PDB file of C-alpha atoms in Angstrom:
ATOM      1  CA  UNK W 286      64.301  88.611 141.265  1.00  0.00           C
ATOM      2  CA  UNK W 287      66.362  89.182 138.167  1.00  0.00           C
ATOM      3  CA  UNK W 288      68.270  92.316 137.231  1.00  0.00           C
ATOM      4  CA  UNK W 289      70.060  93.664 134.191  1.00  0.00           C
ATOM      5  CA  UNK W 290      73.117  95.893 134.028  1.00  0.00           C
ATOM      6  CA  UNK W 291      74.100  97.687 130.862  1.00  0.00           C
ATOM      7  CA  UNK W 292      77.606  98.828 131.555  1.00  0.00           C
ATOM      8  CA  UNK W 293      77.732 101.744 129.131  1.00  0.00           C
ATOM      9  CA  UNK W 294      75.166 104.519 128.997  1.00  0.00           C
ATOM     10  CA  UNK W 295      76.579 105.880 125.756  1.00  0.00           C
ATOM     11  CA  UNK W 296      78.785 104.387 123.052  1.00  0.00           C
ATOM     12  CA  UNK W 297      80.080 106.704 120.318  1.00  0.00           C
ATOM     13  CA  UNK W 298      81.582 105.041 117.264  1.00  0.00           C
ATOM     14  CA  UNK W 299      82.495 105.923 113.692  1.00  0.00           C
ATOM     15  CA  UNK W 300      80.583 104.528 110.752  1.00  0.00           C
ATOM     16  CA  UNK W 301      81.843 101.122 109.528  1.00  0.00           C
ATOM     17  CA  UNK W 302      83.639 100.459 112.824  1.00  0.00           C
ATOM     18  CA  UNK W 303      82.773  97.437 114.986  1.00  0.00           C
ATOM     19  CA  UNK W 304      80.764  97.901 118.157  1.00  0.00           C
ATOM     20  CA  UNK W 305      79.934  95.939 121.294  1.00  0.00           C
ATOM     21  CA  UNK W 306      77.199  96.885 123.727  1.00  0.00           C
ATOM     22  CA  UNK W 307      77.609  95.111 127.030  1.00  0.00           C
ATOM     23  CA  UNK W 308      74.881  93.491 129.105  1.00  0.00           C
ATOM     24  CA  UNK W 309      75.162  91.460 132.299  1.00  0.00           C
ATOM     25  CA  UNK W 310      72.298  89.945 134.210  1.00  0.00           C
ATOM     26  CA  UNK W 311      71.682  88.264 137.517  1.00  0.00           C
ATOM     27  CA  UNK W 312      69.167  85.536 138.174  1.00  0.00           C
ATOM     28  CA  UNK W 313      69.044  82.401 140.247  1.00  0.00           C
ATOM     29  CA  UNK W 314      67.133  80.495 137.557  1.00  0.00           C
ATOM     30  CA  UNK W 315      67.302  79.962 133.819  1.00  0.00           C
ATOM     31  CA  UNK W 316      66.415  83.042 131.836  1.00  0.00           C
ATOM     32  CA  UNK W 317      65.390  84.270 128.432  1.00  0.00           C
ATOM     33  CA  UNK W 318      67.394  87.196 127.073  1.00  0.00           C
ATOM     34  CA  UNK W 319      66.500  89.956 124.645  1.00  0.00           C
ATOM     35  CA  UNK W 320      67.825  93.033 122.950  1.00  0.00           C
ATOM     36  CA  UNK W 321      65.359  95.733 121.974  1.00  0.00           C
ATOM     37  CA  UNK W 322      66.107  98.846 119.901  1.00  0.00           C
ATOM     38  CA  UNK W 323      64.401 102.217 120.256  1.00  0.00           C
ATOM     39  CA  UNK W 324      64.745 104.753 117.459  1.00  0.00           C
ATOM     40  CA  UNK W 325      64.054 108.430 118.268  1.00  0.00           C
ATOM     41  CA  UNK W 326      60.419 109.135 119.148  1.00  0.00           C
ATOM     42  CA  UNK W 327      59.435 105.509 118.686  1.00  0.00           C
ATOM     43  CA  UNK W 328      58.626 102.537 120.865  1.00  0.00           C
ATOM     44  CA  UNK W 329      60.925  99.613 121.526  1.00  0.00           C
ATOM     45  CA  UNK W 330      61.272  96.929 118.865  1.00  0.00           C
ATOM     46  CA  UNK W 331      62.625  93.448 119.385  1.00  0.00           C
ATOM     47  CA  UNK W 332      66.066  93.097 117.818  1.00  0.00           C
ATOM     48  CA  UNK W 333      66.953  89.525 118.802  1.00  0.00           C
ATOM     49  CA  UNK W 334      66.327  86.985 121.507  1.00  0.00           C
ATOM     50  CA  UNK W 335      67.847  83.946 123.166  1.00  0.00           C
ATOM     51  CA  UNK W 336      65.411  81.331 124.409  1.00  0.00           C
ATOM     52  CA  UNK W 337      67.372  78.098 124.118  1.00  0.00           C
ATOM     53  CA  UNK W 338      69.696  76.205 121.790  1.00  0.00           C
ATOM     54  CA  UNK W 339      72.598  77.915 120.076  1.00  0.00           C
ATOM     55  CA  UNK W 340      74.146  80.554 122.301  1.00  0.00           C
ATOM     56  CA  UNK W 341      74.837  82.831 119.330  1.00  0.00           C
ATOM     57  CA  UNK W 342      71.775  84.594 117.964  1.00  0.00           C
ATOM     58  CA  UNK W 343      71.550  86.964 115.033  1.00  0.00           C
ATOM     59  CA  UNK W 344      69.250  89.701 113.816  1.00  0.00           C
ATOM     60  CA  UNK W 345      68.297  90.445 110.217  1.00  0.00           C
ATOM     61  CA  UNK W 346      70.313  93.683 110.149  1.00  0.00           C
ATOM     62  CA  UNK W 347      73.705  92.296 111.097  1.00  0.00           C
ATOM     63  CA  UNK W 348      73.645  92.410 114.887  1.00  0.00           C
ATOM     64  CA  UNK W 349      74.481  89.331 116.924  1.00  0.00           C
ATOM     65  CA  UNK W 350      74.569  88.487 120.611  1.00  0.00           C
ATOM     66  CA  UNK W 351      76.102  85.609 122.490  1.00  0.00           C
ATOM     67  CA  UNK W 352      74.683  84.108 125.639  1.00  0.00           C
ATOM     68  CA  UNK W 353      77.471  83.318 128.093  1.00  0.00           C
ATOM     69  CA  UNK W 354      76.038  81.505 131.082  1.00  0.00           C
ATOM     70  CA  UNK W 355      79.258  81.354 133.078  1.00  0.00           C
ATOM     71  CA  UNK W 356      79.768  85.098 132.776  1.00  0.00           C
ATOM     72  CA  UNK W 357      76.036  85.875 132.919  1.00  0.00           C
ATOM     73  CA  UNK W 358      76.398  88.110 129.896  1.00  0.00           C
ATOM     74  CA  UNK W 359      74.551  88.752 126.654  1.00  0.00           C
ATOM     75  CA  UNK W 360      76.666  91.305 124.790  1.00  0.00           C
ATOM     76  CA  UNK W 361      75.447  92.742 121.503  1.00  0.00           C
ATOM     77  CA  UNK W 362      77.906  93.115 118.612  1.00  0.00           C
ATOM     78  CA  UNK W 363      78.011  94.340 115.069  1.00  0.00           C
ATOM     79  CA  UNK W 364      81.144  94.142 112.901  1.00  0.00           C
ATOM     80  CA  UNK W 365      80.404  97.300 110.914  1.00  0.00           C
ATOM     81  CA  UNK W 366      77.853  99.914 111.985  1.00  0.00           C
ATOM     82  CA  UNK W 367      75.857 102.338 109.857  1.00  0.00           C
ATOM     83  CA  UNK W 368      74.565 105.807 110.603  1.00  0.00           C
ATOM     84  CA  UNK W 369      71.075 104.306 110.703  1.00  0.00           C
ATOM     85  CA  UNK W 370      72.060 102.143 113.690  1.00  0.00           C
ATOM     86  CA  UNK W 371      72.058 105.243 115.879  1.00  0.00           C
ATOM     87  CA  UNK W 372      69.461 104.438 118.541  1.00  0.00           C
ATOM     88  CA  UNK W 373      68.930 103.392 122.140  1.00  0.00           C
ATOM     89  CA  UNK W 374      69.486  99.684 122.826  1.00  0.00           C
ATOM     90  CA  UNK W 375      67.907  97.872 125.748  1.00  0.00           C
ATOM     91  CA  UNK W 376      68.900  94.522 127.134  1.00  0.00           C
ATOM     92  CA  UNK W 377      66.126  92.594 128.888  1.00  0.00           C
ATOM     93  CA  UNK W 378      65.988  89.420 130.949  1.00  0.00           C
ATOM     94  CA  UNK W 379      62.921  87.338 131.543  1.00  0.00           C
ATOM     95  CA  UNK W 380      62.685  84.740 134.286  1.00  0.00           C
ATOM     96  CA  UNK W 381      59.764  82.839 135.788  1.00  0.00           C
ATOM     97  CA  UNK W 382      57.928  84.680 138.507  1.00  0.00           C
ATOM     98  CA  UNK W 383      54.572  83.556 139.784  1.00  0.00           C
ATOM     99  CA  UNK W 384      53.884  81.587 136.637  1.00  0.00           C
ATOM    100  CA  UNK W 385      54.701  84.379 134.202  1.00  0.00           C
ATOM    101  CA  UNK W 386      57.837  85.600 132.473  1.00  0.00           C
ATOM    102  CA  UNK W 387      57.882  89.354 132.608  1.00  0.00           C
ATOM    103  CA  UNK W 388      60.923  91.119 131.192  1.00  0.00           C
ATOM    104  CA  UNK W 389      63.121  93.357 133.279  1.00  0.00           C
ATOM    105  CA  UNK W 390      64.894  95.987 131.211  1.00  0.00           C
ATOM    106  CA  UNK W 391      68.323  97.519 131.598  1.00  0.00           C
ATOM    107  CA  UNK W 392      68.798 101.299 131.639  1.00  0.00           C
ATOM    108  CA  UNK W 393      69.690 101.354 127.965  1.00  0.00           C
ATOM    109  CA  UNK W 394      72.810 102.170 125.932  1.00  0.00           C
ATOM    110  CA  UNK W 395      72.764 105.029 123.481  1.00  0.00           C
ATOM    111  CA  UNK W 396      74.681 104.057 120.328  1.00  0.00           C
ATOM    112  CA  UNK W 397      75.831 107.130 118.442  1.00  0.00           C
ATOM    113  CA  UNK W 398      77.313 106.485 115.017  1.00  0.00           C
ATOM    114  CA  UNK W 399      79.373 109.329 113.573  1.00  0.00           C
ATOM    115  CA  UNK W 400      80.115 109.726 109.848  1.00  0.00           C
TER     116      UNK W 400
ATOM    117  CA  UNK G 125      49.279  95.436 110.065  1.00  0.00           C
ATOM    118  CA  UNK G 126      48.290  97.866 112.822  1.00  0.00           C
ATOM    119  CA  UNK G 127      50.612  97.841 115.779  1.00  0.00           C
ATOM    120  CA  UNK G 128      49.910  98.983 119.313  1.00  0.00           C
ATOM    121  CA  UNK G 129      48.194 102.359 119.127  1.00  0.00           C
ATOM    122  CA  UNK G 130      48.574 104.912 121.879  1.00  0.00           C
ATOM    123  CA  UNK G 131      46.958 108.302 122.338  1.00  0.00           C
ATOM    124  CA  UNK G 132      47.672 111.068 122.840  1.00  0.00           C
ATOM    125  CA  UNK G 133      51.256 111.115 121.559  1.00  0.00           C
ATOM    126  CA  UNK G 134      51.938 114.276 123.518  1.00  0.00           C
ATOM    127  CA  UNK G 135      50.155 115.742 126.511  1.00  0.00           C
ATOM    128  CA  UNK G 136      50.999 118.921 128.370  1.00  0.00           C
ATOM    129  CA  UNK G 137      48.958 119.640 131.455  1.00  0.00           C
ATOM    130  CA  UNK G 138      49.115 121.546 134.690  1.00  0.00           C
ATOM    131  CA  UNK G 139      49.712 120.084 138.099  1.00  0.00           C
ATOM    132  CA  UNK G 140      46.525 118.819 139.684  1.00  0.00           C
ATOM    133  CA  UNK G 141      44.774 117.994 136.422  1.00  0.00           C
ATOM    134  CA  UNK G 142      43.549 114.541 135.495  1.00  0.00           C
ATOM    135  CA  UNK G 143      45.395 112.764 132.707  1.00  0.00           C
ATOM    136  CA  UNK G 144      44.095 109.780 130.764  1.00  0.00           C
ATOM    137  CA  UNK G 145      46.334 107.808 128.427  1.00  0.00           C
ATOM    138  CA  UNK G 146      44.832 105.297 126.041  1.00  0.00           C
ATOM    139  CA  UNK G 147      46.040 102.130 124.393  1.00  0.00           C
ATOM    140  CA  UNK G 148      44.708  99.792 121.745  1.00  0.00           C
ATOM    141  CA  UNK G 149      46.681  96.525 121.697  1.00  0.00           C
ATOM    142  CA  UNK G 150      47.379  94.430 118.629  1.00  0.00           C
ATOM    143  CA  UNK G 151      44.284  92.462 117.675  1.00  0.00           C
ATOM    144  CA  UNK G 152      44.444  88.963 119.111  1.00  0.00           C
ATOM    145  CA  UNK G 153      46.962  89.793 121.806  1.00  0.00           C
ATOM    146  CA  UNK G 154      45.761  88.948 125.295  1.00  0.00           C
ATOM    147  CA  UNK G 155      48.490  90.445 127.496  1.00  0.00           C
ATOM    148  CA  UNK G 156      48.873  94.191 127.942  1.00  0.00           C
ATOM    149  CA  UNK G 157      51.580  96.100 129.754  1.00  0.00           C
ATOM    150  CA  UNK G 158      52.036  99.718 130.838  1.00  0.00           C
ATOM    151  CA  UNK G 159      55.609 100.998 131.210  1.00  0.00           C
ATOM    152  CA  UNK G 160      56.995 104.387 132.210  1.00  0.00           C
ATOM    153  CA  UNK G 161      60.314 105.663 130.849  1.00  0.00           C
ATOM    154  CA  UNK G 162      62.348 108.427 132.484  1.00  0.00           C
ATOM    155  CA  UNK G 163      65.974 109.424 132.335  1.00  0.00           C
ATOM    156  CA  UNK G 164      66.372 108.853 136.051  1.00  0.00           C
ATOM    157  CA  UNK G 165      64.714 105.452 136.409  1.00  0.00           C
ATOM    158  CA  UNK G 166      64.811 103.970 132.924  1.00  0.00           C
ATOM    159  CA  UNK G 167      61.949 101.711 131.840  1.00  0.00           C
ATOM    160  CA  UNK G 168      59.650 100.676 134.695  1.00  0.00           C
ATOM    161  CA  UNK G 169      56.767  98.222 134.527  1.00  0.00           C
ATOM    162  CA  UNK G 170      53.688  99.797 136.073  1.00  0.00           C
ATOM    163  CA  UNK G 171      51.035  97.116 135.583  1.00  0.00           C
ATOM    164  CA  UNK G 172      50.129  94.256 133.296  1.00  0.00           C
ATOM    165  CA  UNK G 173      46.920  92.472 132.356  1.00  0.00           C
ATOM    166  CA  UNK G 174      46.225  88.954 131.110  1.00  0.00           C
ATOM    167  CA  UNK G 175      42.847  88.475 129.404  1.00  0.00           C
ATOM    168  CA  UNK G 176      41.756  91.930 130.652  1.00  0.00           C
ATOM    169  CA  UNK G 177      42.473  91.033 134.292  1.00  0.00           C
ATOM    170  CA  UNK G 178      45.158  92.972 136.199  1.00  0.00           C
ATOM    171  CA  UNK G 179      47.822  90.514 137.288  1.00  0.00           C
ATOM    172  CA  UNK G 180      50.495  92.653 138.897  1.00  0.00           C
ATOM    173  CA  UNK G 181      50.151  96.341 139.738  1.00  0.00           C
ATOM    174  CA  UNK G 182      53.031  96.482 142.194  1.00  0.00           C
ATOM    175  CA  UNK G 183      54.815  98.947 139.930  1.00  0.00           C
ATOM    176  CA  UNK G 184      52.077 101.557 140.105  1.00  0.00           C
ATOM    177  CA  UNK G 185      53.720 104.438 141.968  1.00  0.00           C
ATOM    178  CA  UNK G 186      50.827 105.424 144.220  1.00  0.00           C
ATOM    179  CA  UNK G 187      47.085 105.726 144.478  1.00  0.00           C
ATOM    180  CA  UNK G 188      47.034 108.609 142.049  1.00  0.00           C
ATOM    181  CA  UNK G 189      47.647 106.070 139.291  1.00  0.00           C
ATOM    182  CA  UNK G 190      44.980 103.671 138.081  1.00  0.00           C
ATOM    183  CA  UNK G 191      44.648 101.427 135.043  1.00  0.00           C
ATOM    184  CA  UNK G 192      41.704  99.651 133.505  1.00  0.00           C
ATOM    185  CA  UNK G 193      41.111  97.253 130.676  1.00  0.00           C
ATOM    186  CA  UNK G 194      37.357  97.075 130.044  1.00  0.00           C
ATOM    187  CA  UNK G 195      37.746  94.862 126.982  1.00  0.00           C
ATOM    188  CA  UNK G 196      40.374  93.099 124.900  1.00  0.00           C
ATOM    189  CA  UNK G 197      40.933  96.054 122.599  1.00  0.00           C
ATOM    190  CA  UNK G 198      41.263  99.003 124.975  1.00  0.00           C
ATOM    191  CA  UNK G 199      43.095 100.060 128.098  1.00  0.00           C
ATOM    192  CA  UNK G 200      43.523 103.330 129.972  1.00  0.00           C
ATOM    193  CA  UNK G 201      46.090 104.646 132.407  1.00  0.00           C
ATOM    194  CA  UNK G 202      44.802 107.499 134.521  1.00  0.00           C
ATOM    195  CA  UNK G 203      46.693 109.886 136.762  1.00  0.00           C
ATOM    196  CA  UNK G 204      44.625 111.986 139.134  1.00  0.00           C
ATOM    197  CA  UNK G 205      45.827 114.434 140.305  1.00  0.00           C
ATOM    198  CA  UNK G 206      48.929 114.766 138.179  1.00  0.00           C
ATOM    199  CA  UNK G 207      52.236 116.088 139.530  1.00  0.00           C
ATOM    200  CA  UNK G 208      55.380 117.375 137.787  1.00  0.00           C
ATOM    201  CA  UNK G 209      57.286 114.214 138.801  1.00  0.00           C
ATOM    202  CA  UNK G 210      54.855 112.206 136.659  1.00  0.00           C
ATOM    203  CA  UNK G 211      56.411 113.730 133.545  1.00  0.00           C
ATOM    204  CA  UNK G 212      57.676 110.813 131.469  1.00  0.00           C
ATOM    205  CA  UNK G 213      57.021 108.776 128.361  1.00  0.00           C
ATOM    206  CA  UNK G 214      54.391 106.140 128.994  1.00  0.00           C
ATOM    207  CA  UNK G 215      54.492 103.035 126.826  1.00  0.00           C
ATOM    208  CA  UNK G 216      51.858 100.436 126.262  1.00  0.00           C
ATOM    209  CA  UNK G 217      52.920  96.998 125.025  1.00  0.00           C
ATOM    210  CA  UNK G 218      50.985  93.903 124.111  1.00  0.00           C
ATOM    211  CA  UNK G 219      51.676  90.243 123.516  1.00  0.00           C
ATOM    212  CA  UNK G 220      50.131  86.837 123.301  1.00  0.00           C
ATOM    213  CA  UNK G 221      50.249  85.206 126.719  1.00  0.00           C
ATOM    214  CA  UNK G 222      52.574  82.513 125.390  1.00  0.00           C
ATOM    215  CA  UNK G 223      54.965  85.126 124.012  1.00  0.00           C
ATOM    216  CA  UNK G 224      54.621  87.167 127.152  1.00  0.00           C
ATOM    217  CA  UNK G 225      55.803  84.106 128.966  1.00  0.00           C
ATOM    218  CA  UNK G 226      59.102  84.434 127.143  1.00  0.00           C
ATOM    219  CA  UNK G 227      59.202  88.203 127.443  1.00  0.00           C
ATOM    220  CA  UNK G 228      58.708  89.228 123.808  1.00  0.00           C
ATOM    221  CA  UNK G 229      56.572  92.353 123.727  1.00  0.00           C
ATOM    222  CA  UNK G 230      55.250  94.701 121.034  1.00  0.00           C
ATOM    223  CA  UNK G 231      55.415  98.362 122.007  1.00  0.00           C
ATOM    224  CA  UNK G 232      53.414 101.396 120.989  1.00  0.00           C
ATOM    225  CA  UNK G 233      55.109 104.679 120.147  1.00  0.00           C
ATOM    226  CA  UNK G 234      54.476 106.095 123.593  1.00  0.00           C
ATOM    227  CA  UNK G 235      52.659 109.035 125.136  1.00  0.00           C
ATOM    228  CA  UNK G 236      54.946 111.857 126.241  1.00  0.00           C
ATOM    229  CA  UNK G 237      53.455 113.521 129.309  1.00  0.00           C
ATOM    230  CA  UNK G 238      54.615 116.867 130.621  1.00  0.00           C
ATOM    231  CA  UNK G 239      53.111 118.143 133.858  1.00  0.00           C
ATOM    232  CA  UNK G 240      53.853 121.796 134.547  1.00  0.00           C
TER     233      UNK G 240
END
């Protein structure tokens, strides 16, 4: 079975500063990787995903994540954060199990952007 | 476009009462998932359905929990009897089976359950 570890439960940062949210996974087979974002009192929304191809994937709002197979990591980065990026971020890994790919989620990292 | 619709958004009940949470998936989606989110355990998969058929319910905590999907546009999660430790936010998510096979899900806004 696969597992996901998000190393930081909370990351405080000032507006316009860079940020990195760390995610490591374990799996004995090839995986798909995802970052979801959850704004207060809302459900999770897909932010970006890695399925295959280029190891660097980007979202429409400036986030990017890089798949590093040797380090089994999929860290999320943004060069300059905004107040509106304050949210909970979940890393997820999906691997084949019984013919289906069901995501396993990390515990989440709370990004808190201060003015 | 309508997303995944869950009701009620908030439910406060007393221990021992029956609780029913409802979900309407996105039209055309044929996979449906129920998750539970707590501070202690994070996001846990309870059960998922493909084409209205339960595929894996190994995450359902105990016999007090049951889920049904009578048709492609409706699912329920029932807790009977409810206990304070069931207090959590319950999320429903849906997907096309192909997308579910990569792990991309569409979530509702959740039902926050408080059992006193």
